[in-house]
Short mmCIF file of C-alpha atoms and ligand atoms in Angstrom, two decimals:
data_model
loop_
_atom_site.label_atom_id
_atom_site.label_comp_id
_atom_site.label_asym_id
_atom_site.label_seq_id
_atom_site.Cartn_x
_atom_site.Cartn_y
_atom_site.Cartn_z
CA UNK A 5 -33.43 -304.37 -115.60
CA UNK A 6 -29.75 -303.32 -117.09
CA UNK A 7 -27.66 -304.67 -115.07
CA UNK A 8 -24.60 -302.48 -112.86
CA UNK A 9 -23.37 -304.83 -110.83
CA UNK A 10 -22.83 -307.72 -112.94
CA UNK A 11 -20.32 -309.79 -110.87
CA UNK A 12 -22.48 -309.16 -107.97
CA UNK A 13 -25.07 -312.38 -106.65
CA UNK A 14 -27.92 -311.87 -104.07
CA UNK A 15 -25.66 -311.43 -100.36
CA UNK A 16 -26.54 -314.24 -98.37
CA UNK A 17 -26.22 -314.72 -94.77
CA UNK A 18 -23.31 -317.17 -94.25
CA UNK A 19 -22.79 -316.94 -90.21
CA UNK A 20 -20.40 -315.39 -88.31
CA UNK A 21 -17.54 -318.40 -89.59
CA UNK A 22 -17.49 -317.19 -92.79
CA UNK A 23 -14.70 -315.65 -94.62
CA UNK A 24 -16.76 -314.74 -98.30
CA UNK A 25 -16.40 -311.10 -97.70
CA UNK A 26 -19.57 -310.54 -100.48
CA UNK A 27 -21.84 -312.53 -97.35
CA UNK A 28 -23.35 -311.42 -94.06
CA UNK A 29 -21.85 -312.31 -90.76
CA UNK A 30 -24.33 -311.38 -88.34
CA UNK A 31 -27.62 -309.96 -90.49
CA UNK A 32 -29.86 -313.04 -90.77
CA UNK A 33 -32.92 -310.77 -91.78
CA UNK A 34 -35.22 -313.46 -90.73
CA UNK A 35 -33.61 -314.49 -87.44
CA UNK A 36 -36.15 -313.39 -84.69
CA UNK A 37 -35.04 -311.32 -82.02
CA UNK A 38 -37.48 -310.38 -78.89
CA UNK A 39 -39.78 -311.43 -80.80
CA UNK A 40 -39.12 -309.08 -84.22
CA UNK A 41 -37.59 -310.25 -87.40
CA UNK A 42 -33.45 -308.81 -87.20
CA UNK A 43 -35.31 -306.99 -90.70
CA UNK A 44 -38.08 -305.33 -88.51
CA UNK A 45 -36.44 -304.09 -85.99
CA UNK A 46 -33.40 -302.44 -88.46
CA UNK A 47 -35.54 -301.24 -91.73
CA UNK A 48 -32.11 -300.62 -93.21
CA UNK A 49 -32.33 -298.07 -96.20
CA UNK A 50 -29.77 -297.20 -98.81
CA UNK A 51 -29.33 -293.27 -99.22
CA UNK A 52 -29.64 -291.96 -102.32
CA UNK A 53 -27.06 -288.87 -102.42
CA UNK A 54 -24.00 -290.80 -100.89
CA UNK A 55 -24.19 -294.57 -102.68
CA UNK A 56 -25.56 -292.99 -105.87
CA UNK A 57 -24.42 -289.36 -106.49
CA UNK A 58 -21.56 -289.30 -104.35
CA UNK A 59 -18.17 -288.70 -106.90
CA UNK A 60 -15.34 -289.03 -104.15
CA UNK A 61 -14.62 -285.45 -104.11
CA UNK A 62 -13.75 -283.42 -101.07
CA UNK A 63 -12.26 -280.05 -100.51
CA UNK A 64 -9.03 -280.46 -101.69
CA UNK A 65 -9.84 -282.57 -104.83
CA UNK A 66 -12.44 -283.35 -107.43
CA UNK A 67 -14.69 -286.45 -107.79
CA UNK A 68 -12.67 -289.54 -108.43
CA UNK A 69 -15.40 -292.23 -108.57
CA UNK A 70 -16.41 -293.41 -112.05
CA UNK A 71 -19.75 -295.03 -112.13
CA UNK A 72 -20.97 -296.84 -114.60
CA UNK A 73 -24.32 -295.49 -114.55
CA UNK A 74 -22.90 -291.32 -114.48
CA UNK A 75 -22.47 -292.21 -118.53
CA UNK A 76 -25.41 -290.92 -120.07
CA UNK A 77 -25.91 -288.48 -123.02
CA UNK A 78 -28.07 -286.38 -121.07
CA UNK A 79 -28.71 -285.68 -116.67
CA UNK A 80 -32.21 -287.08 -117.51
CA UNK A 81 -30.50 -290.18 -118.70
CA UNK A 82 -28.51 -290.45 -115.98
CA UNK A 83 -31.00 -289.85 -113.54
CA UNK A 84 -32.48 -292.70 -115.35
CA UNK A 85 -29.19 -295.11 -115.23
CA UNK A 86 -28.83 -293.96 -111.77
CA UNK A 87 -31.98 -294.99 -110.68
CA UNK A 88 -31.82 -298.81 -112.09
CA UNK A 89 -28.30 -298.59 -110.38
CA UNK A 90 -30.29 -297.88 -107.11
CA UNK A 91 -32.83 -300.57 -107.22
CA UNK A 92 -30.38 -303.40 -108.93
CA UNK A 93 -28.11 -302.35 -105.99
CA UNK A 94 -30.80 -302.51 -102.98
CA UNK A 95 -32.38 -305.93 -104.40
CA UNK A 96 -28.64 -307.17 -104.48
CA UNK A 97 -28.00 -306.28 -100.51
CA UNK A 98 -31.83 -306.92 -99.77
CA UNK A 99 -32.93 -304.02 -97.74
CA UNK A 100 -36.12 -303.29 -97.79
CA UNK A 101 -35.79 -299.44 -98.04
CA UNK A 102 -34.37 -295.96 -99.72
CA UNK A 103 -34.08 -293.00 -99.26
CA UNK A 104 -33.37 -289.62 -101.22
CA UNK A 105 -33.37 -285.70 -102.03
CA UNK A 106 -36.07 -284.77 -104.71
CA UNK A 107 -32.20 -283.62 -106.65
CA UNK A 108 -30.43 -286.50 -106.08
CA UNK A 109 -33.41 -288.43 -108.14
CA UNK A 110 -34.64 -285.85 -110.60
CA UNK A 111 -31.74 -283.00 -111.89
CA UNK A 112 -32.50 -279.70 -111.54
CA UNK A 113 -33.82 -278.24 -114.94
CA UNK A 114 -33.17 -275.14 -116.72
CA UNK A 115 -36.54 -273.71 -115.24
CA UNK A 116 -38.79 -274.50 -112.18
CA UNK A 117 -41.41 -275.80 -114.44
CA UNK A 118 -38.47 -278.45 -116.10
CA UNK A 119 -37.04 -279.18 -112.48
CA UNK A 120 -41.02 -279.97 -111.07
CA UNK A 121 -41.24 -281.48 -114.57
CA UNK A 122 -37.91 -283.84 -114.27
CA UNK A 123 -39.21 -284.77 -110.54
CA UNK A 124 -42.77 -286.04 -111.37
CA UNK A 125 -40.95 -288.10 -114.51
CA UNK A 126 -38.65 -289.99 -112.31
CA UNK A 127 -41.11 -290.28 -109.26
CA UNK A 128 -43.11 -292.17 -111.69
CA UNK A 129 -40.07 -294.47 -113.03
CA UNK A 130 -39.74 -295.12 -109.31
CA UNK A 131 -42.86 -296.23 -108.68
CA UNK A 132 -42.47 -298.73 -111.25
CA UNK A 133 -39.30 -300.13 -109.82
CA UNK A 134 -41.15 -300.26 -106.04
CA UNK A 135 -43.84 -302.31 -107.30
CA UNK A 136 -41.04 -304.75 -109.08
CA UNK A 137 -38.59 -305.12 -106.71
CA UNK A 138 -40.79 -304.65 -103.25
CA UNK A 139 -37.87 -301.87 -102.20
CA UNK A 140 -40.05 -298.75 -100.10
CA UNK A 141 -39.77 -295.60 -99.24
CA UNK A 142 -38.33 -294.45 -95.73
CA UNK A 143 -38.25 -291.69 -96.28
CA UNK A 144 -37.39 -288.29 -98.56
CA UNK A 145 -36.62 -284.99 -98.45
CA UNK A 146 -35.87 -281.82 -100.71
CA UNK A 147 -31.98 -280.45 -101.22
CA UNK A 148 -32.28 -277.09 -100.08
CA UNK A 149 -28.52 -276.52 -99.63
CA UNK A 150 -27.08 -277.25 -103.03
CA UNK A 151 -28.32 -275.02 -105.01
CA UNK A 152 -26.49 -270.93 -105.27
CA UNK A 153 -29.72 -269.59 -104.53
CA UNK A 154 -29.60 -271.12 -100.95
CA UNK A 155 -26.34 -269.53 -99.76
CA UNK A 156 -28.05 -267.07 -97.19
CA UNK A 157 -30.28 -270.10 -96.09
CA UNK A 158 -33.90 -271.57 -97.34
CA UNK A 159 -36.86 -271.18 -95.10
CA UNK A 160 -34.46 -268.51 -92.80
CA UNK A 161 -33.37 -266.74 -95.79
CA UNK A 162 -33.86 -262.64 -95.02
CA UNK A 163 -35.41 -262.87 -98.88
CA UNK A 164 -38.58 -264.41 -98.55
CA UNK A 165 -38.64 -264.66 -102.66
CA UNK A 166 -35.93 -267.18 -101.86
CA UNK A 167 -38.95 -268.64 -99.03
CA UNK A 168 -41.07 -268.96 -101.75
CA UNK A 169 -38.52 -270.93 -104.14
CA UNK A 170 -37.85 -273.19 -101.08
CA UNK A 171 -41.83 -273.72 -100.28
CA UNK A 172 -42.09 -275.16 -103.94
CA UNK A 173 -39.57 -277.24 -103.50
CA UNK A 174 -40.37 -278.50 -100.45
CA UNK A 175 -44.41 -278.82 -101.54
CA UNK A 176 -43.14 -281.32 -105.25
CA UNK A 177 -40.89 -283.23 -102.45
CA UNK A 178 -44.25 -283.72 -100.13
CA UNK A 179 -46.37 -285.42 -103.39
CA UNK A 180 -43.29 -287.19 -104.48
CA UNK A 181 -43.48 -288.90 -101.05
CA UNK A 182 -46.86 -289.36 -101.43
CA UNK A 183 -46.80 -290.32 -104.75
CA UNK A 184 -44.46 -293.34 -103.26
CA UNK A 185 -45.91 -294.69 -100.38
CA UNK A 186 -43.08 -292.73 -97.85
CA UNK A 187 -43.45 -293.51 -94.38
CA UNK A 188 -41.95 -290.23 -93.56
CA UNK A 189 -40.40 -286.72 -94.77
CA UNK A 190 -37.03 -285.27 -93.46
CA UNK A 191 -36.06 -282.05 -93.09
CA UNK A 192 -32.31 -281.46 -92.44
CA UNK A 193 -31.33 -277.50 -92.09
CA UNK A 194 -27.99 -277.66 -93.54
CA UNK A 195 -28.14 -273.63 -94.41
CA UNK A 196 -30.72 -272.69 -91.44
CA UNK A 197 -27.49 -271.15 -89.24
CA UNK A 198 -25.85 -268.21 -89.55
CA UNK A 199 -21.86 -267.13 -90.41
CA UNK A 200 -22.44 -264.14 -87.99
CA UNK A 201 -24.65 -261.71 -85.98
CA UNK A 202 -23.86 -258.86 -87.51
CA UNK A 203 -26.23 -259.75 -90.60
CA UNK A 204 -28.33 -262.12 -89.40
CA UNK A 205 -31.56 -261.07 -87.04
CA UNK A 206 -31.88 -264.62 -85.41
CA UNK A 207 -35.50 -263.88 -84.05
CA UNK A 208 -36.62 -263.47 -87.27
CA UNK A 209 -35.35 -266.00 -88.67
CA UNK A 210 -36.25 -269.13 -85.92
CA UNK A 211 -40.11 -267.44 -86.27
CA UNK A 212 -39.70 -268.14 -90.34
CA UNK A 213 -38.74 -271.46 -90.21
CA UNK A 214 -41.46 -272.28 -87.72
CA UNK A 215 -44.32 -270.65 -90.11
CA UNK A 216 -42.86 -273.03 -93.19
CA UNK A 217 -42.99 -275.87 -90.62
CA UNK A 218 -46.75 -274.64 -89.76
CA UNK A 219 -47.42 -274.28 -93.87
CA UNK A 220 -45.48 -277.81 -93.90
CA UNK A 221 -48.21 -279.40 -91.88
CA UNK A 222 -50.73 -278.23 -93.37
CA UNK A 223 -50.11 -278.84 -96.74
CA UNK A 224 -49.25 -282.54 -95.58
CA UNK A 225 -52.78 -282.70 -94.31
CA UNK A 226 -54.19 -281.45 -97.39
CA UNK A 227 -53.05 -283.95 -99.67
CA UNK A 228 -53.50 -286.45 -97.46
CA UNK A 229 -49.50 -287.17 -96.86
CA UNK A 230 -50.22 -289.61 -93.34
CA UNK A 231 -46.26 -289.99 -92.76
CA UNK A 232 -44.16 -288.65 -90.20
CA UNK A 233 -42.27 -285.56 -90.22
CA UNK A 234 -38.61 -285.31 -88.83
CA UNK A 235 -36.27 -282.87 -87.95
CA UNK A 236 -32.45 -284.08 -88.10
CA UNK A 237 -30.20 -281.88 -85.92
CA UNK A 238 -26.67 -281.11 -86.58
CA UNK A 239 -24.53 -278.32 -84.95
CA UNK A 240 -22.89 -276.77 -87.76
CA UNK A 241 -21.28 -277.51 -91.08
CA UNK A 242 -21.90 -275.75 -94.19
CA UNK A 243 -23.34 -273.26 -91.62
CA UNK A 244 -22.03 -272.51 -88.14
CA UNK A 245 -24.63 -272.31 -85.42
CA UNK A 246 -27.40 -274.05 -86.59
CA UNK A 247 -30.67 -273.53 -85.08
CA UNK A 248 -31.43 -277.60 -84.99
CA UNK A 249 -27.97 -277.90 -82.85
CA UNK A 250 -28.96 -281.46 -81.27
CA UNK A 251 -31.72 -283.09 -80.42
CA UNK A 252 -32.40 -280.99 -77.05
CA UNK A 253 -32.86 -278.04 -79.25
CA UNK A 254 -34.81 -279.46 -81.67
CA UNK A 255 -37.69 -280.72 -79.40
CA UNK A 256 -37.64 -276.84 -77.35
CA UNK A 257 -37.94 -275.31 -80.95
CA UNK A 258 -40.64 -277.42 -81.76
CA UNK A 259 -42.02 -276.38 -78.17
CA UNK A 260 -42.10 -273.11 -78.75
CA UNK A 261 -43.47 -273.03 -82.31
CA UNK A 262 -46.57 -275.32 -81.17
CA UNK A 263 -45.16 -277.80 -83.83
CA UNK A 264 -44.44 -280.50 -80.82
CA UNK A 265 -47.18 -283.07 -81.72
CA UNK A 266 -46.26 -283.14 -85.22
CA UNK A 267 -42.81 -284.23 -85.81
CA UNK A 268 -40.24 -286.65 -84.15
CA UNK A 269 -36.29 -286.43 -84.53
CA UNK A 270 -33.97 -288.25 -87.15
CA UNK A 271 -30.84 -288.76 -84.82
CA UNK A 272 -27.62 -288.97 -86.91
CA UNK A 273 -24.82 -290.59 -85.23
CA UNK A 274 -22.14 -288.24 -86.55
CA UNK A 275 -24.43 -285.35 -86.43
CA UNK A 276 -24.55 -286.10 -82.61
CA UNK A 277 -20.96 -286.71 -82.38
CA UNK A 278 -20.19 -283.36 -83.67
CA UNK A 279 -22.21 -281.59 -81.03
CA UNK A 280 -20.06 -283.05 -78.23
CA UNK A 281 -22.63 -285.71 -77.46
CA UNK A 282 -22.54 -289.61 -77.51
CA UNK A 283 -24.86 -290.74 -80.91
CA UNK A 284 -26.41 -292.67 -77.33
CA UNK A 285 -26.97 -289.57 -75.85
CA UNK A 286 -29.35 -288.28 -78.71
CA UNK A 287 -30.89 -291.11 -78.81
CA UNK A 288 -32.12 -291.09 -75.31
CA UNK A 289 -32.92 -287.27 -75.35
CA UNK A 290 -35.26 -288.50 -78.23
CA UNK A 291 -36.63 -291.84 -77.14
CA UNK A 292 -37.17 -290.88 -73.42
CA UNK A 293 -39.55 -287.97 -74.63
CA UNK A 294 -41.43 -290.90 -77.27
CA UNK A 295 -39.50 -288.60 -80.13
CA UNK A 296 -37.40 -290.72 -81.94
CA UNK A 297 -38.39 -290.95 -85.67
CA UNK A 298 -35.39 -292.86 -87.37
CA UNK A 299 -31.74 -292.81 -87.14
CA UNK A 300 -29.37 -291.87 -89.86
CA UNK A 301 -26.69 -294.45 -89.30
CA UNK A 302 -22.98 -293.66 -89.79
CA UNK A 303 -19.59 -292.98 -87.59
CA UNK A 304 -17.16 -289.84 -87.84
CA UNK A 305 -13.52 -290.00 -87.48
CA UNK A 306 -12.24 -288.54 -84.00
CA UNK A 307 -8.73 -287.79 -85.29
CA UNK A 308 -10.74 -285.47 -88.53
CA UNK A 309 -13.24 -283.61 -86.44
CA UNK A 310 -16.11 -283.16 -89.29
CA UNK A 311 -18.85 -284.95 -90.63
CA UNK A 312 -16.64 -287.84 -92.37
CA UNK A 313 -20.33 -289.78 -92.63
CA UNK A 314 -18.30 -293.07 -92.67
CA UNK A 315 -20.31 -296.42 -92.55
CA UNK A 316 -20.44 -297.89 -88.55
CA UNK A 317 -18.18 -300.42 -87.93
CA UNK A 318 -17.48 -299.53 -84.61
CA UNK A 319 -19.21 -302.47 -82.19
CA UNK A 320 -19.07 -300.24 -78.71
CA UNK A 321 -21.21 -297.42 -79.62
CA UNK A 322 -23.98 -299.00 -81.64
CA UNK A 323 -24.61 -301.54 -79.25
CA UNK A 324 -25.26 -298.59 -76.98
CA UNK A 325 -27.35 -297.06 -79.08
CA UNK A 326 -29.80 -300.89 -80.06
CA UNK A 327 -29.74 -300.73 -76.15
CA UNK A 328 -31.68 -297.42 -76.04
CA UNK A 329 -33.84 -298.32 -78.98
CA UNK A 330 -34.48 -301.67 -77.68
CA UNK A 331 -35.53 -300.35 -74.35
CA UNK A 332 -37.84 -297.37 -75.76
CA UNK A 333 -39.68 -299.46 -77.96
CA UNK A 334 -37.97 -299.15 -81.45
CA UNK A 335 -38.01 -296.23 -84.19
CA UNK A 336 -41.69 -296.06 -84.88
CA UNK A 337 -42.29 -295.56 -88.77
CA UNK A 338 -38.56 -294.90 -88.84
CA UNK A 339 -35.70 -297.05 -89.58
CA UNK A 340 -31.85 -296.77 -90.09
CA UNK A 341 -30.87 -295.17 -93.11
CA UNK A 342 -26.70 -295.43 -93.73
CA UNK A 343 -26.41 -291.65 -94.72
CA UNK A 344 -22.59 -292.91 -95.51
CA UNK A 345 -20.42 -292.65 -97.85
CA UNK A 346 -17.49 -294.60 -98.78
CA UNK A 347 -13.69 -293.57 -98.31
CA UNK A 348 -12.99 -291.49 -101.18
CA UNK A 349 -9.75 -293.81 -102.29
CA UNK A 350 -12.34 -296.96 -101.95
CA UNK A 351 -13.10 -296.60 -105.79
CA UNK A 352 -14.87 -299.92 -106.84
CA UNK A 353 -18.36 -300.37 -106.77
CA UNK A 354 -18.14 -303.40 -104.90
CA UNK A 355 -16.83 -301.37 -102.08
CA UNK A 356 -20.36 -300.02 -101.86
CA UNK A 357 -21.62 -303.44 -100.98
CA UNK A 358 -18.39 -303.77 -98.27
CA UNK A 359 -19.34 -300.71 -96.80
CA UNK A 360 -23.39 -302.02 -96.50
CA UNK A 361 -22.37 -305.23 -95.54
CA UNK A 362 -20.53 -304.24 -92.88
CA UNK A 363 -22.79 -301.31 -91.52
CA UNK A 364 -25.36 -304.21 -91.47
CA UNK A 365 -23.68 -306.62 -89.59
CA UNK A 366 -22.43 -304.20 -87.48
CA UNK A 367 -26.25 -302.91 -86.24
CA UNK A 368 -27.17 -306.97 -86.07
CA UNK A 369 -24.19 -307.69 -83.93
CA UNK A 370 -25.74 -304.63 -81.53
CA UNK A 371 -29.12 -305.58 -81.44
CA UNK A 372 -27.62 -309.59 -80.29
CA UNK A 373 -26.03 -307.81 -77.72
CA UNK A 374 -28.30 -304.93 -76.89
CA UNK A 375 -30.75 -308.33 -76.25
CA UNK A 376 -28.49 -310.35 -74.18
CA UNK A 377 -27.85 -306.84 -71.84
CA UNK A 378 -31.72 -306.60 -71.74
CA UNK A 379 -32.28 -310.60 -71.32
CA UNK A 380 -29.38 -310.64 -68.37
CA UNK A 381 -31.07 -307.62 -66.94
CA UNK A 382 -28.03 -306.60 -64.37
CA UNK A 383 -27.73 -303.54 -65.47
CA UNK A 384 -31.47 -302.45 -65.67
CA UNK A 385 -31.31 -304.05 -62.60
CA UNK A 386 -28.48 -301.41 -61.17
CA UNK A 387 -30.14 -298.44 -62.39
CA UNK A 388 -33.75 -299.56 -61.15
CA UNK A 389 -31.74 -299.91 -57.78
CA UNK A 390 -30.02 -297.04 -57.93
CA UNK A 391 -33.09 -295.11 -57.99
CA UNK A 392 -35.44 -297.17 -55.94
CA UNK A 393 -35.81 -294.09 -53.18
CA UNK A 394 -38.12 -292.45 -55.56
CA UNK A 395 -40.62 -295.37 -55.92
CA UNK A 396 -41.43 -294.78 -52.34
CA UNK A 397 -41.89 -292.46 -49.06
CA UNK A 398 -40.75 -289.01 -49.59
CA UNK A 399 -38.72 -289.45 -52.94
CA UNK A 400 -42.45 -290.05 -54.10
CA UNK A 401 -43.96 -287.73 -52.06
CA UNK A 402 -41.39 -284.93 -53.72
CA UNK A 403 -42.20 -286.03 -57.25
CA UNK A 404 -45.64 -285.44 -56.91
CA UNK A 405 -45.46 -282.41 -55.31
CA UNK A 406 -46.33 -283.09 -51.71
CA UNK A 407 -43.29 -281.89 -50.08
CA UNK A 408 -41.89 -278.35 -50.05
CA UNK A 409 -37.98 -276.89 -49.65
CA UNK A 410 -39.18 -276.84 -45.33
CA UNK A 411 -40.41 -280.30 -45.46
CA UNK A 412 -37.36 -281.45 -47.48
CA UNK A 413 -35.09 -280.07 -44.37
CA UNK A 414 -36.75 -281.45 -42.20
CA UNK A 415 -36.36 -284.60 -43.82
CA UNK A 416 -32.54 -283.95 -44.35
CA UNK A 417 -32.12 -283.31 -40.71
CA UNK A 418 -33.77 -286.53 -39.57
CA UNK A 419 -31.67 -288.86 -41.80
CA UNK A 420 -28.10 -286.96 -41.32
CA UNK A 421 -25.14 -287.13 -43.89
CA UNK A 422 -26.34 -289.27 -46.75
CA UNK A 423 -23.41 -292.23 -47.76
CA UNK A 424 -22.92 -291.91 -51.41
CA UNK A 425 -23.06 -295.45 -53.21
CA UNK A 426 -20.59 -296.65 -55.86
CA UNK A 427 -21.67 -295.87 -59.25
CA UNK A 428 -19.84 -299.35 -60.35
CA UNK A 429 -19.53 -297.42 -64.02
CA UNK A 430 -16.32 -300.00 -64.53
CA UNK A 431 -18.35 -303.17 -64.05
CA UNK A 432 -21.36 -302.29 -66.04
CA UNK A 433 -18.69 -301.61 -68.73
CA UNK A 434 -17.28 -304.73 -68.50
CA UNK A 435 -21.17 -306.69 -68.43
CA UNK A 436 -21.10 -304.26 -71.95
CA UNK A 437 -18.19 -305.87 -73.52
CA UNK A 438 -18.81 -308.86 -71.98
CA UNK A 439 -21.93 -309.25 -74.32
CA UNK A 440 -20.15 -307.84 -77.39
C1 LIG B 16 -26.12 -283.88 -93.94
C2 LIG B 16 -27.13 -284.94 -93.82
C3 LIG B 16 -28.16 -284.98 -94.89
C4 LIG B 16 -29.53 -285.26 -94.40
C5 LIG B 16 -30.59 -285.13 -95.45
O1 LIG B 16 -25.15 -283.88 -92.96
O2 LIG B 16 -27.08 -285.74 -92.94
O3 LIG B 16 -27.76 -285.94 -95.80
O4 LIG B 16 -29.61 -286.54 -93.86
O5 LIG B 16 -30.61 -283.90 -96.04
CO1 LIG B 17 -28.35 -287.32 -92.40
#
């Protein structure tokens, strides 16, 4: 393997004492946790697009990064570079997964048949590396924002020749997936939204991207593709109003497309965040309805108000969010995937293994505490109190459907003015930090 990161050693755990800032703090992969390896119950994954293809640019200025392996003759070449790059760099960190875009991997040719072409040719290069290095597949998906054809949307595009371009795509992404042992295939809407009514015929164009979905499934089933589909929401940005706003949304769409049974929900914290939710909040919209498929892991900035995708390093919310997974039952096939990017004046690639390390240790330090919460049990403890009138007499009666509005009154007029209880919000807070 040509090497990218040539100063760069296998990162150890060292333990929370140490001060070698190339060394894990709190990620001891093999530490068991509730009986799961700290590795099993994160499946970290390194995305593709941001770590790899991301060039520091934003819009106000042009890429600043310069990566060693962007220095090929040729973009198959540096597809190629890029792609030792990834492996070298996920063997380094030791995370057991990836993740990508079919164009982040394979460039877009001068033709379909060179794009499908430049896919299959690097799918099989990666294949190689998996067997090598042991890295998998979380998951993939196909770019269907990028490219100028895109800019009225993909599968809600009014053109369905534009449909058609997108169903291609989207069928090569499914075999590469295949083709790699995925465990499951992402679809993210970036363009499925709409700059404003007065083009856009939103009826139409909900009932469009449900059929793809439908042809979706069914071409999954065809070739045999066994893996999860997921649906990432995200309110807006590059297009306002998207129809996949949050998770909520998400699960009624797939409701009323009869899509429900096949896919689950790829929660991204920021994604959240920018709907005016807690990344928490998604998560238990998701894992209370036995939806949650995998987590794209990453932080926005309050004070900048977009989708900054910065790596987590922010203790309070995440150990939130391991205390929802923990308590559901985990991410199924799913995993967390840092779809983050470094700061764009953070312009070493060593910074890419800060910003990993750190995202890493932040997640272990919230599944410890997420545990101790759980192990403690006072605040399970509150809530299960809190609620204890429906386990029995006419709380349980109501919920399954032996009372009625008259018997309720009844009821109400018995018992008299009901004392409200103390929702103790600042002491569970404080059990929180207390196990941070
Ligand atoms: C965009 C985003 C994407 C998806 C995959 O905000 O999160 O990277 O995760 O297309
Ligand atoms: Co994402």
């Amino acid at each position: 393997m040509s090497e990218f990161f040539p100063d760069i050693k296998k990162i150890e755990f060292e333990g929370k004492d140490s001060r070698n800032p190339l060394a894990f703090k709190y990620y001891d992969a093999k530490r068991m946790v509730a009986g799961k390896t700290m590795e099993d119950h994160m499946r970290f994954a390194v995305a593709y697009w941001h770590t790899f293809k991301s060039t520091g640019s934003d819009p106000f200025g042009a890429g600043v990064f310069d990566r060693p392996w962007n220095k090929g003759a040729t973009p198959m070449a540096i597809a190629e570079d890029t792609m030792a790059a990834n492996f070298e760099f996920i063997t380094k960190l030791g995370v057991p997964y990836y993740c990508f875009h079919d164009r982040d991997m394979a460039p877009e040719g001068e033709t379909f048949a060179e794009s499908i072409s430049n896919l299959e040719t690097l799918v099989a290069k990666a294949k190689v590396y998996q067997k090598e290095t042991g890295v998998k597949l979380l998951w993939a998906t196909a770019n269907l924002f990028s490219h100028p054809r895109y800019v009225h949307g993909a599968a809600s595009n009014p053109d369905p020749h534009v449909v058609a371009c997108c169903a291609m795509q989207v069928r090569r992404a499914l075999d590469a997936v295949k083709e790699l042992g995925g465990e499951n295939y992402v679809f993210w809407g970036g363009r499925e939204g709409y700059e404003t009514l007065l083009n856009t015929e939103m009826k139409r164009e909900r009932e469009q991207i449900a059929a793809f979905f439908h042809m979706c499934v069914d071409y999954a089933k065809k070739i045999g593709f066994t893996g999860q589909f997921l649906i990432e929401p995200k309110p807006h940005e590059p297009t306002k109003h998207q129809y996949d706003f949050d998770a909520a949304t998400v699960l009624g769409f797939l409701r009323e497309f009869d899509l429900y049974d096949d896919f689950k929900v790829n929660v991204e914290a920021n994604h959240a965040t920018l709907a005016g939710h807690t990344f928490e909040h998604d998560l238990m919209v998701c894992a209370t309805a036995g939806k949650l498929g995998n987590i794209d892991a990453n932080m926005g900035d309050p004070t900048l108000g977009w989708d900054t995708d910065q790596f987590p390093t922010d203790i309070n919310p995440i150990t939130r969010a391991m205390l929802v997974v923990l308590e559901y039952g985990g991410m199924g096939t799913g995993g967390l995937n840092f779809d983050a990017k470094v700061r764009r004046g953070s312009l070493d690639t060593i910074d890419l293994f800060y910003a990993h390390i750190g995202g890493m240790d932040t997640f272990a330090r919230g599944l410890l505490a997420a545990q101790s919460i759980i192990d403690e049990g006072q605040i399970t403890e509150f809530r299960q109190n809190r609620y204890v009138g429906w386990d029995k007499d006419f709380g349980k009666s109501m919920l399954e459907g032996k009372q009625t509005l008259e018997s309720m009154e009844a009821k109400a007029l018995e018992l008299g003015e009901p004392k409200a209880e103390s929702g103790r919000q600042e002491m569970l807070e404080n059990i929180l930090i207390s196990a941070i």
